JSON list of C-alpha atoms in Angstrom, two decimals:
[
{"chain": "A", "resi": 30, "resn": "MET", "atom": "CA", "xyz": [-263.71, 69.79, 69.40]},
{"chain": "A", "resi": 31, "resn": "ILE", "atom": "CA", "xyz": [-264.84, 71.24, 66.13]},
{"chain": "A", "resi": 32, "resn": "ASN", "atom": "CA", "xyz": [-262.13, 72.78, 63.92]},
{"chain": "A", "resi": 33, "resn": "PRO", "atom": "CA", "xyz": [-262.98, 76.45, 63.48]},
{"chain": "A", "resi": 34, "resn": "ASN", "atom": "CA", "xyz": [-260.81, 76.72, 60.28]},
{"chain": "A", "resi": 35, "resn": "PRO", "atom": "CA", "xyz": [-261.46, 73.74, 57.95]},
{"chain": "A", "resi": 36, "resn": "GLN", "atom": "CA", "xyz": [-259.14, 75.27, 55.22]},
{"chain": "A", "resi": 37, "resn": "LYS", "atom": "CA", "xyz": [-255.99, 74.68, 57.30]},
{"chain": "A", "resi": 38, "resn": "GLY", "atom": "CA", "xyz": [-253.38, 72.62, 55.35]},
{"chain": "A", "resi": 39, "resn": "ILE", "atom": "CA", "xyz": [-254.86, 73.21, 51.90]},
{"chain": "A", "resi": 40, "resn": "ALA", "atom": "CA", "xyz": [-252.06, 75.66, 51.06]},
{"chain": "A", "resi": 41, "resn": "ILE", "atom": "CA", "xyz": [-249.37, 72.99, 51.35]},
{"chain": "A", "resi": 42, "resn": "LEU", "atom": "CA", "xyz": [-251.39, 70.64, 49.14]},
{"chain": "A", "resi": 43, "resn": "ILE", "atom": "CA", "xyz": [-251.73, 73.31, 46.44]},
{"chain": "A", "resi": 44, "resn": "ALA", "atom": "CA", "xyz": [-248.02, 74.14, 46.72]},
{"chain": "A", "resi": 45, "resn": "VAL", "atom": "CA", "xyz": [-247.04, 70.45, 46.26]},
{"chain": "A", "resi": 46, "resn": "ILE", "atom": "CA", "xyz": [-249.32, 70.12, 43.22]},
{"chain": "A", "resi": 47, "resn": "ALA", "atom": "CA", "xyz": [-247.94, 73.35, 41.69]},
{"chain": "A", "resi": 48, "resn": "VAL", "atom": "CA", "xyz": [-244.31, 72.33, 42.27]},
{"chain": "A", "resi": 49, "resn": "SER", "atom": "CA", "xyz": [-245.01, 68.85, 40.83]},
{"chain": "A", "resi": 50, "resn": "ALA", "atom": "CA", "xyz": [-246.57, 70.39, 37.71]},
{"chain": "A", "resi": 51, "resn": "MET", "atom": "CA", "xyz": [-243.60, 72.73, 37.24]},
{"chain": "A", "resi": 52, "resn": "LEU", "atom": "CA", "xyz": [-241.19, 69.80, 37.74]},
{"chain": "A", "resi": 53, "resn": "LEU", "atom": "CA", "xyz": [-243.00, 67.76, 35.07]},
{"chain": "A", "resi": 54, "resn": "ILE", "atom": "CA", "xyz": [-242.86, 70.67, 32.64]},
{"chain": "A", "resi": 55, "resn": "ALA", "atom": "CA", "xyz": [-239.15, 71.18, 33.34]},
{"chain": "A", "resi": 56, "resn": "LEU", "atom": "CA", "xyz": [-238.42, 67.46, 32.82]},
{"chain": "A", "resi": 57, "resn": "ALA", "atom": "CA", "xyz": [-240.37, 67.45, 29.54]},
{"chain": "A", "resi": 58, "resn": "ILE", "atom": "CA", "xyz": [-238.46, 70.48, 28.27]},
{"chain": "A", "resi": 59, "resn": "SER", "atom": "CA", "xyz": [-235.09, 68.99, 29.25]},
{"chain": "A", "resi": 60, "resn": "ASP", "atom": "CA", "xyz": [-236.02, 65.69, 27.53]},
{"chain": "A", "resi": 61, "resn": "ILE", "atom": "CA", "xyz": [-236.92, 67.53, 24.32]},
{"chain": "A", "resi": 62, "resn": "SER", "atom": "CA", "xyz": [-233.73, 69.57, 24.57]},
{"chain": "A", "resi": 63, "resn": "PHE", "atom": "CA", "xyz": [-231.60, 66.42, 25.01]},
{"chain": "A", "resi": 64, "resn": "LYS", "atom": "CA", "xyz": [-233.22, 64.72, 22.01]},
{"chain": "A", "resi": 65, "resn": "GLU", "atom": "CA", "xyz": [-232.67, 67.84, 19.89]},
{"chain": "A", "resi": 66, "resn": "GLN", "atom": "CA", "xyz": [-229.00, 67.85, 20.87]},
{"chain": "A", "resi": 67, "resn": "VAL", "atom": "CA", "xyz": [-228.59, 64.17, 19.92]},
{"chain": "A", "resi": 68, "resn": "LEU", "atom": "CA", "xyz": [-230.31, 64.85, 16.59]},
{"chain": "A", "resi": 69, "resn": "THR", "atom": "CA", "xyz": [-227.97, 67.79, 15.97]},
{"chain": "A", "resi": 70, "resn": "PHE", "atom": "CA", "xyz": [-224.90, 65.63, 16.63]},
{"chain": "A", "resi": 71, "resn": "PHE", "atom": "CA", "xyz": [-226.19, 62.92, 14.28]},
{"chain": "A", "resi": 72, "resn": "GLY", "atom": "CA", "xyz": [-226.73, 65.56, 11.60]},
{"chain": "A", "resi": 73, "resn": "ARG", "atom": "CA", "xyz": [-223.20, 66.89, 12.04]},
{"chain": "A", "resi": 74, "resn": "ASP", "atom": "CA", "xyz": [-221.69, 63.39, 11.96]},
{"chain": "A", "resi": 75, "resn": "SER", "atom": "CA", "xyz": [-223.79, 62.43, 8.94]},
{"chain": "A", "resi": 76, "resn": "LYS", "atom": "CA", "xyz": [-222.63, 65.51, 7.05]},
{"chain": "A", "resi": 77, "resn": "SER", "atom": "CA", "xyz": [-219.02, 64.78, 7.97]},
{"chain": "A", "resi": 78, "resn": "ALA", "atom": "CA", "xyz": [-219.34, 61.17, 6.74]},
{"chain": "A", "resi": 79, "resn": "PHE", "atom": "CA", "xyz": [-221.03, 62.28, 3.49]},
{"chain": "A", "resi": 80, "resn": "TYR", "atom": "CA", "xyz": [-218.32, 64.86, 2.76]},
{"chain": "A", "resi": 81, "resn": "ALA", "atom": "CA", "xyz": [-215.65, 62.22, 3.45]},
{"chain": "A", "resi": 82, "resn": "ALA", "atom": "CA", "xyz": [-217.31, 59.87, 0.95]},
{"chain": "A", "resi": 83, "resn": "ASN", "atom": "CA", "xyz": [-217.49, 62.70, -1.58]},
{"chain": "A", "resi": 84, "resn": "SER", "atom": "CA", "xyz": [-213.80, 63.50, -1.03]},
{"chain": "A", "resi": 85, "resn": "GLY", "atom": "CA", "xyz": [-212.97, 59.85, -1.71]},
{"chain": "A", "resi": 86, "resn": "ILE", "atom": "CA", "xyz": [-214.87, 59.92, -5.03]},
{"chain": "A", "resi": 87, "resn": "GLU", "atom": "CA", "xyz": [-213.17, 63.16, -6.04]},
{"chain": "A", "resi": 88, "resn": "CYS", "atom": "CA", "xyz": [-209.72, 61.85, -5.14]},
{"chain": "A", "resi": 89, "resn": "ALA", "atom": "CA", "xyz": [-210.27, 58.63, -7.11]},
{"chain": "A", "resi": 90, "resn": "LEU", "atom": "CA", "xyz": [-211.54, 60.57, -10.15]},
{"chain": "A", "resi": 91, "resn": "PHE", "atom": "CA", "xyz": [-208.57, 62.93, -9.96]},
{"chain": "A", "resi": 92, "resn": "HIS", "atom": "CA", "xyz": [-206.11, 60.05, -10.01]},
{"chain": "A", "resi": 93, "resn": "ASP", "atom": "CA", "xyz": [-208.02, 57.95, -12.53]},
{"chain": "A", "resi": 94, "resn": "PHE", "atom": "CA", "xyz": [-208.01, 60.74, -15.08]},
{"chain": "A", "resi": 95, "resn": "GLY", "atom": "CA", "xyz": [-204.28, 61.35, -14.68]},
{"chain": "A", "resi": 96, "resn": "GLY", "atom": "CA", "xyz": [-204.36, 64.30, -12.33]},
{"chain": "A", "resi": 97, "resn": "GLY", "atom": "CA", "xyz": [-202.08, 62.73, -9.75]},
{"chain": "A", "resi": 98, "resn": "SER", "atom": "CA", "xyz": [-199.73, 59.83, -10.17]},
{"chain": "A", "resi": 99, "resn": "ASP", "atom": "CA", "xyz": [-200.14, 58.59, -13.73]},
{"chain": "A", "resi": 100, "resn": "GLY", "atom": "CA", "xyz": [-202.21, 55.46, -14.00]},
{"chain": "A", "resi": 101, "resn": "ALA", "atom": "CA", "xyz": [-203.01, 55.00, -10.33]},
{"chain": "A", "resi": 102, "resn": "PHE", "atom": "CA", "xyz": [-205.74, 52.51, -11.24]},
{"chain": "A", "resi": 103, "resn": "PHE", "atom": "CA", "xyz": [-204.64, 50.10, -13.95]},
{"chain": "A", "resi": 104, "resn": "PHE", "atom": "CA", "xyz": [-204.78, 46.58, -15.33]},
{"chain": "A", "resi": 105, "resn": "PRO", "atom": "CA", "xyz": [-201.59, 44.71, -14.42]},
{"chain": "A", "resi": 106, "resn": "THR", "atom": "CA", "xyz": [-199.81, 43.19, -17.38]},
{"chain": "A", "resi": 107, "resn": "SER", "atom": "CA", "xyz": [-196.43, 41.56, -17.77]},
{"chain": "A", "resi": 108, "resn": "THR", "atom": "CA", "xyz": [-194.90, 45.02, -18.28]},
{"chain": "A", "resi": 109, "resn": "THR", "atom": "CA", "xyz": [-196.73, 46.68, -15.37]},
{"chain": "A", "resi": 110, "resn": "SER", "atom": "CA", "xyz": [-194.82, 47.22, -12.18]},
{"chain": "A", "resi": 111, "resn": "ILE", "atom": "CA", "xyz": [-196.08, 44.98, -9.40]},
{"chain": "A", "resi": 112, "resn": "ILE", "atom": "CA", "xyz": [-195.63, 47.83, -6.90]},
{"chain": "A", "resi": 113, "resn": "PRO", "atom": "CA", "xyz": [-198.80, 49.91, -7.06]},
{"chain": "A", "resi": 114, "resn": "PRO", "atom": "CA", "xyz": [-198.47, 53.67, -6.97]},
{"chain": "A", "resi": 115, "resn": "SER", "atom": "CA", "xyz": [-199.69, 55.87, -4.16]},
{"chain": "A", "resi": 116, "resn": "VAL", "atom": "CA", "xyz": [-202.48, 58.40, -4.23]},
{"chain": "A", "resi": 117, "resn": "PHE", "atom": "CA", "xyz": [-202.18, 61.87, -2.76]},
{"chain": "A", "resi": 118, "resn": "CYS", "atom": "CA", "xyz": [-205.40, 62.78, -1.01]},
{"chain": "A", "resi": 119, "resn": "ALA", "atom": "CA", "xyz": [-206.07, 65.15, 1.88]},
{"chain": "A", "resi": 120, "resn": "ALA", "atom": "CA", "xyz": [-203.17, 64.53, 4.25]},
{"chain": "A", "resi": 121, "resn": "GLY", "atom": "CA", "xyz": [-200.42, 63.06, 2.08]},
{"chain": "A", "resi": 122, "resn": "ALA", "atom": "CA", "xyz": [-199.66, 59.91, 0.14]},
{"chain": "A", "resi": 123, "resn": "ARG", "atom": "CA", "xyz": [-201.58, 56.72, 0.74]},
{"chain": "A", "resi": 124, "resn": "PRO", "atom": "CA", "xyz": [-200.61, 53.30, -0.65]},
{"chain": "A", "resi": 125, "resn": "ILE", "atom": "CA", "xyz": [-202.98, 51.41, -2.91]},
{"chain": "A", "resi": 126, "resn": "SER", "atom": "CA", "xyz": [-203.84, 47.73, -2.58]},
{"chain": "A", "resi": 127, "resn": "VAL", "atom": "CA", "xyz": [-204.39, 46.10, -5.99]},
{"chain": "A", "resi": 128, "resn": "SER", "atom": "CA", "xyz": [-205.97, 42.71, -6.66]},
{"chain": "A", "resi": 129, "resn": "THR", "atom": "CA", "xyz": [-206.99, 41.05, -9.94]},
{"chain": "A", "resi": 130, "resn": "ASN", "atom": "CA", "xyz": [-209.01, 38.04, -10.94]},
{"chain": "A", "resi": 131, "resn": "GLY", "atom": "CA", "xyz": [-207.29, 35.12, -12.62]},
{"chain": "A", "resi": 132, "resn": "GLY", "atom": "CA", "xyz": [-208.05, 36.22, -16.17]},
{"chain": "A", "resi": 133, "resn": "GLY", "atom": "CA", "xyz": [-206.93, 39.81, -15.67]},
{"chain": "A", "resi": 134, "resn": "THR", "atom": "CA", "xyz": [-210.32, 41.21, -16.70]},
{"chain": "A", "resi": 135, "resn": "ILE", "atom": "CA", "xyz": [-211.19, 42.70, -13.29]},
{"chain": "A", "resi": 136, "resn": "THR", "atom": "CA", "xyz": [-208.86, 44.86, -11.19]},
{"chain": "A", "resi": 137, "resn": "THR", "atom": "CA", "xyz": [-209.81, 46.22, -7.78]},
{"chain": "A", "resi": 138, "resn": "SER", "atom": "CA", "xyz": [-207.76, 48.99, -6.18]},
{"chain": "A", "resi": 139, "resn": "SER", "atom": "CA", "xyz": [-208.36, 50.09, -2.60]},
{"chain": "A", "resi": 140, "resn": "PHE", "atom": "CA", "xyz": [-207.06, 52.94, -0.48]},
{"chain": "A", "resi": 141, "resn": "TYR", "atom": "CA", "xyz": [-208.13, 55.07, 2.45]},
{"chain": "A", "resi": 142, "resn": "PHE", "atom": "CA", "xyz": [-207.25, 58.43, 3.91]},
{"chain": "A", "resi": 143, "resn": "ASN", "atom": "CA", "xyz": [-208.11, 60.56, 6.92]},
{"chain": "A", "resi": 144, "resn": "ILE", "atom": "CA", "xyz": [-209.50, 64.05, 6.60]},
{"chain": "A", "resi": 145, "resn": "ASP", "atom": "CA", "xyz": [-208.18, 66.27, 9.37]},
{"chain": "A", "resi": 146, "resn": "SER", "atom": "CA", "xyz": [-211.07, 68.65, 9.77]},
{"chain": "A", "resi": 147, "resn": "GLN", "atom": "CA", "xyz": [-213.40, 69.27, 12.65]},
{"chain": "A", "resi": 148, "resn": "PRO", "atom": "CA", "xyz": [-214.75, 66.70, 13.20]},
{"chain": "A", "resi": 149, "resn": "SER", "atom": "CA", "xyz": [-212.16, 64.30, 11.76]},
{"chain": "A", "resi": 150, "resn": "SER", "atom": "CA", "xyz": [-213.36, 61.75, 9.25]},
{"chain": "A", "resi": 151, "resn": "CYS", "atom": "CA", "xyz": [-212.15, 58.91, 7.06]},
{"chain": "A", "resi": 152, "resn": "SER", "atom": "CA", "xyz": [-212.78, 57.79, 3.50]},
{"chain": "A", "resi": 153, "resn": "ILE", "atom": "CA", "xyz": [-212.34, 54.20, 2.28]},
{"chain": "A", "resi": 154, "resn": "VAL", "atom": "CA", "xyz": [-212.32, 53.95, -1.51]},
{"chain": "A", "resi": 155, "resn": "ARG", "atom": "CA", "xyz": [-212.51, 50.96, -3.86]},
{"chain": "A", "resi": 156, "resn": "VAL", "atom": "CA", "xyz": [-212.02, 51.35, -7.61]},
{"chain": "A", "resi": 157, "resn": "THR", "atom": "CA", "xyz": [-213.03, 48.37, -9.75]},
{"chain": "A", "resi": 158, "resn": "LYS", "atom": "CA", "xyz": [-212.12, 48.28, -13.45]},
{"chain": "A", "resi": 159, "resn": "THR", "atom": "CA", "xyz": [-213.64, 45.62, -15.68]},
{"chain": "A", "resi": 160, "resn": "ILE", "atom": "CA", "xyz": [-212.81, 44.85, -19.29]},
{"chain": "A", "resi": 161, "resn": "GLY", "atom": "CA", "xyz": [-216.08, 44.20, -21.07]},
{"chain": "A", "resi": 162, "resn": "ALA", "atom": "CA", "xyz": [-217.52, 44.16, -24.57]},
{"chain": "A", "resi": 163, "resn": "ASN", "atom": "CA", "xyz": [-217.93, 47.95, -24.46]},
{"chain": "A", "resi": 164, "resn": "GLY", "atom": "CA", "xyz": [-214.40, 48.68, -23.27]},
{"chain": "A", "resi": 165, "resn": "ILE", "atom": "CA", "xyz": [-213.30, 49.46, -19.75]},
{"chain": "A", "resi": 166, "resn": "ASN", "atom": "CA", "xyz": [-216.03, 49.95, -17.15]},
{"chain": "A", "resi": 167, "resn": "THR", "atom": "CA", "xyz": [-215.08, 51.67, -13.88]},
{"chain": "A", "resi": 168, "resn": "VAL", "atom": "CA", "xyz": [-216.95, 51.61, -10.58]},
{"chain": "A", "resi": 169, "resn": "ILE", "atom": "CA", "xyz": [-215.78, 53.85, -7.74]},
{"chain": "A", "resi": 170, "resn": "GLU", "atom": "CA", "xyz": [-217.25, 53.11, -4.31]},
{"chain": "A", "resi": 171, "resn": "SER", "atom": "CA", "xyz": [-216.41, 55.52, -1.52]},
{"chain": "A", "resi": 172, "resn": "ARG", "atom": "CA", "xyz": [-217.44, 55.01, 2.08]},
{"chain": "A", "resi": 173, "resn": "GLY", "atom": "CA", "xyz": [-217.15, 57.99, 4.38]},
{"chain": "A", "resi": 174, "resn": "TYR", "atom": "CA", "xyz": [-217.06, 57.73, 8.16]},
{"chain": "A", "resi": 175, "resn": "ASN", "atom": "CA", "xyz": [-217.37, 60.26, 10.96]},
{"chain": "A", "resi": 176, "resn": "ASN", "atom": "CA", "xyz": [-214.29, 58.70, 12.65]},
{"chain": "A", "resi": 177, "resn": "THR", "atom": "CA", "xyz": [-210.70, 58.40, 11.49]},
{"chain": "A", "resi": 178, "resn": "CYS", "atom": "CA", "xyz": [-209.16, 55.27, 10.00]},
{"chain": "A", "resi": 179, "resn": "ASP", "atom": "CA", "xyz": [-206.49, 53.42, 11.91]},
{"chain": "A", "resi": 180, "resn": "THR", "atom": "CA", "xyz": [-203.24, 54.45, 10.20]},
{"chain": "A", "resi": 181, "resn": "ASN", "atom": "CA", "xyz": [-201.66, 51.06, 10.96]},
{"chain": "A", "resi": 182, "resn": "SER", "atom": "CA", "xyz": [-204.23, 49.09, 8.97]},
{"chain": "A", "resi": 183, "resn": "SER", "atom": "CA", "xyz": [-203.55, 47.86, 5.45]},
{"chain": "A", "resi": 184, "resn": "PRO", "atom": "CA", "xyz": [-205.12, 49.54, 2.41]},
{"chain": "A", "resi": 185, "resn": "ALA", "atom": "CA", "xyz": [-206.83, 46.25, 1.53]},
{"chain": "A", "resi": 186, "resn": "SER", "atom": "CA", "xyz": [-208.70, 46.05, 4.84]},
{"chain": "A", "resi": 187, "resn": "PRO", "atom": "CA", "xyz": [-208.74, 49.37, 6.69]},
{"chain": "A", "resi": 188, "resn": "THR", "atom": "CA", "xyz": [-210.22, 49.60, 10.14]},
{"chain": "A", "resi": 189, "resn": "LEU", "atom": "CA", "xyz": [-211.68, 52.56, 11.97]},
{"chain": "A", "resi": 190, "resn": "SER", "atom": "CA", "xyz": [-209.99, 54.00, 15.02]},
{"chain": "A", "resi": 191, "resn": "SER", "atom": "CA", "xyz": [-211.56, 52.82, 18.22]},
{"chain": "A", "resi": 192, "resn": "ASN", "atom": "CA", "xyz": [-212.94, 55.73, 20.18]},
{"chain": "A", "resi": 193, "resn": "SER", "atom": "CA", "xyz": [-216.12, 56.54, 22.00]},
{"chain": "A", "resi": 194, "resn": "LYS", "atom": "CA", "xyz": [-217.95, 58.00, 18.98]},
{"chain": "A", "resi": 195, "resn": "ARG", "atom": "CA", "xyz": [-220.49, 55.95, 17.09]},
{"chain": "A", "resi": 196, "resn": "ASN", "atom": "CA", "xyz": [-219.42, 55.04, 13.58]},
{"chain": "A", "resi": 197, "resn": "LEU", "atom": "CA", "xyz": [-221.72, 56.65, 11.05]},
{"chain": "A", "resi": 198, "resn": "GLU", "atom": "CA", "xyz": [-221.25, 55.66, 7.41]},
{"chain": "A", "resi": 199, "resn": "ARG", "atom": "CA", "xyz": [-222.32, 57.34, 4.19]},
{"chain": "A", "resi": 200, "resn": "ALA", "atom": "CA", "xyz": [-221.50, 55.79, 0.83]},
{"chain": "A", "resi": 201, "resn": "LEU", "atom": "CA", "xyz": [-221.36, 57.05, -2.74]},
{"chain": "A", "resi": 202, "resn": "ARG", "atom": "CA", "xyz": [-220.98, 55.01, -5.91]},
{"chain": "A", "resi": 203, "resn": "MET", "atom": "CA", "xyz": [-220.01, 56.23, -9.35]},
{"chain": "A", "resi": 204, "resn": "THR", "atom": "CA", "xyz": [-220.04, 54.18, -12.54]},
{"chain": "A", "resi": 205, "resn": "TYR", "atom": "CA", "xyz": [-218.62, 55.19, -15.92]}
]
């Protein structure tokens, strides 16, 4: 028997093709949207880490030029107290770890502090003072992170808190 209506069934084929095309467009848009969201979060975390590094530099400069505890970063001598002072940055006092080379010409001081903002961040700072031919040279290295530091770690070797966020680091260095 000859089919009097050869177009029968074409409507379902066109509907499947149209729905498939709309599904592909929707998936492409959701993929772009997801990637944009990830990029936005990386930008926020990067900014947080950079500002933490900047806060570390500012705190070290403040204390090095006598704004906080006098002589926070020093060269130990026979008259210098072996107990290093603390620095006051962001959320209270933080102890300083001090180490020197054998000849007493290089002193490295380290400290860290958490910044309780949204999102929370951490700054790990190392101040190195060297006695050279031109006097005292100072290098301040500050590493900012988008996560907080573990408050139980020592100032000499701070660790980041373990959480589900990726650790993003930004660093600043100042020499004078």
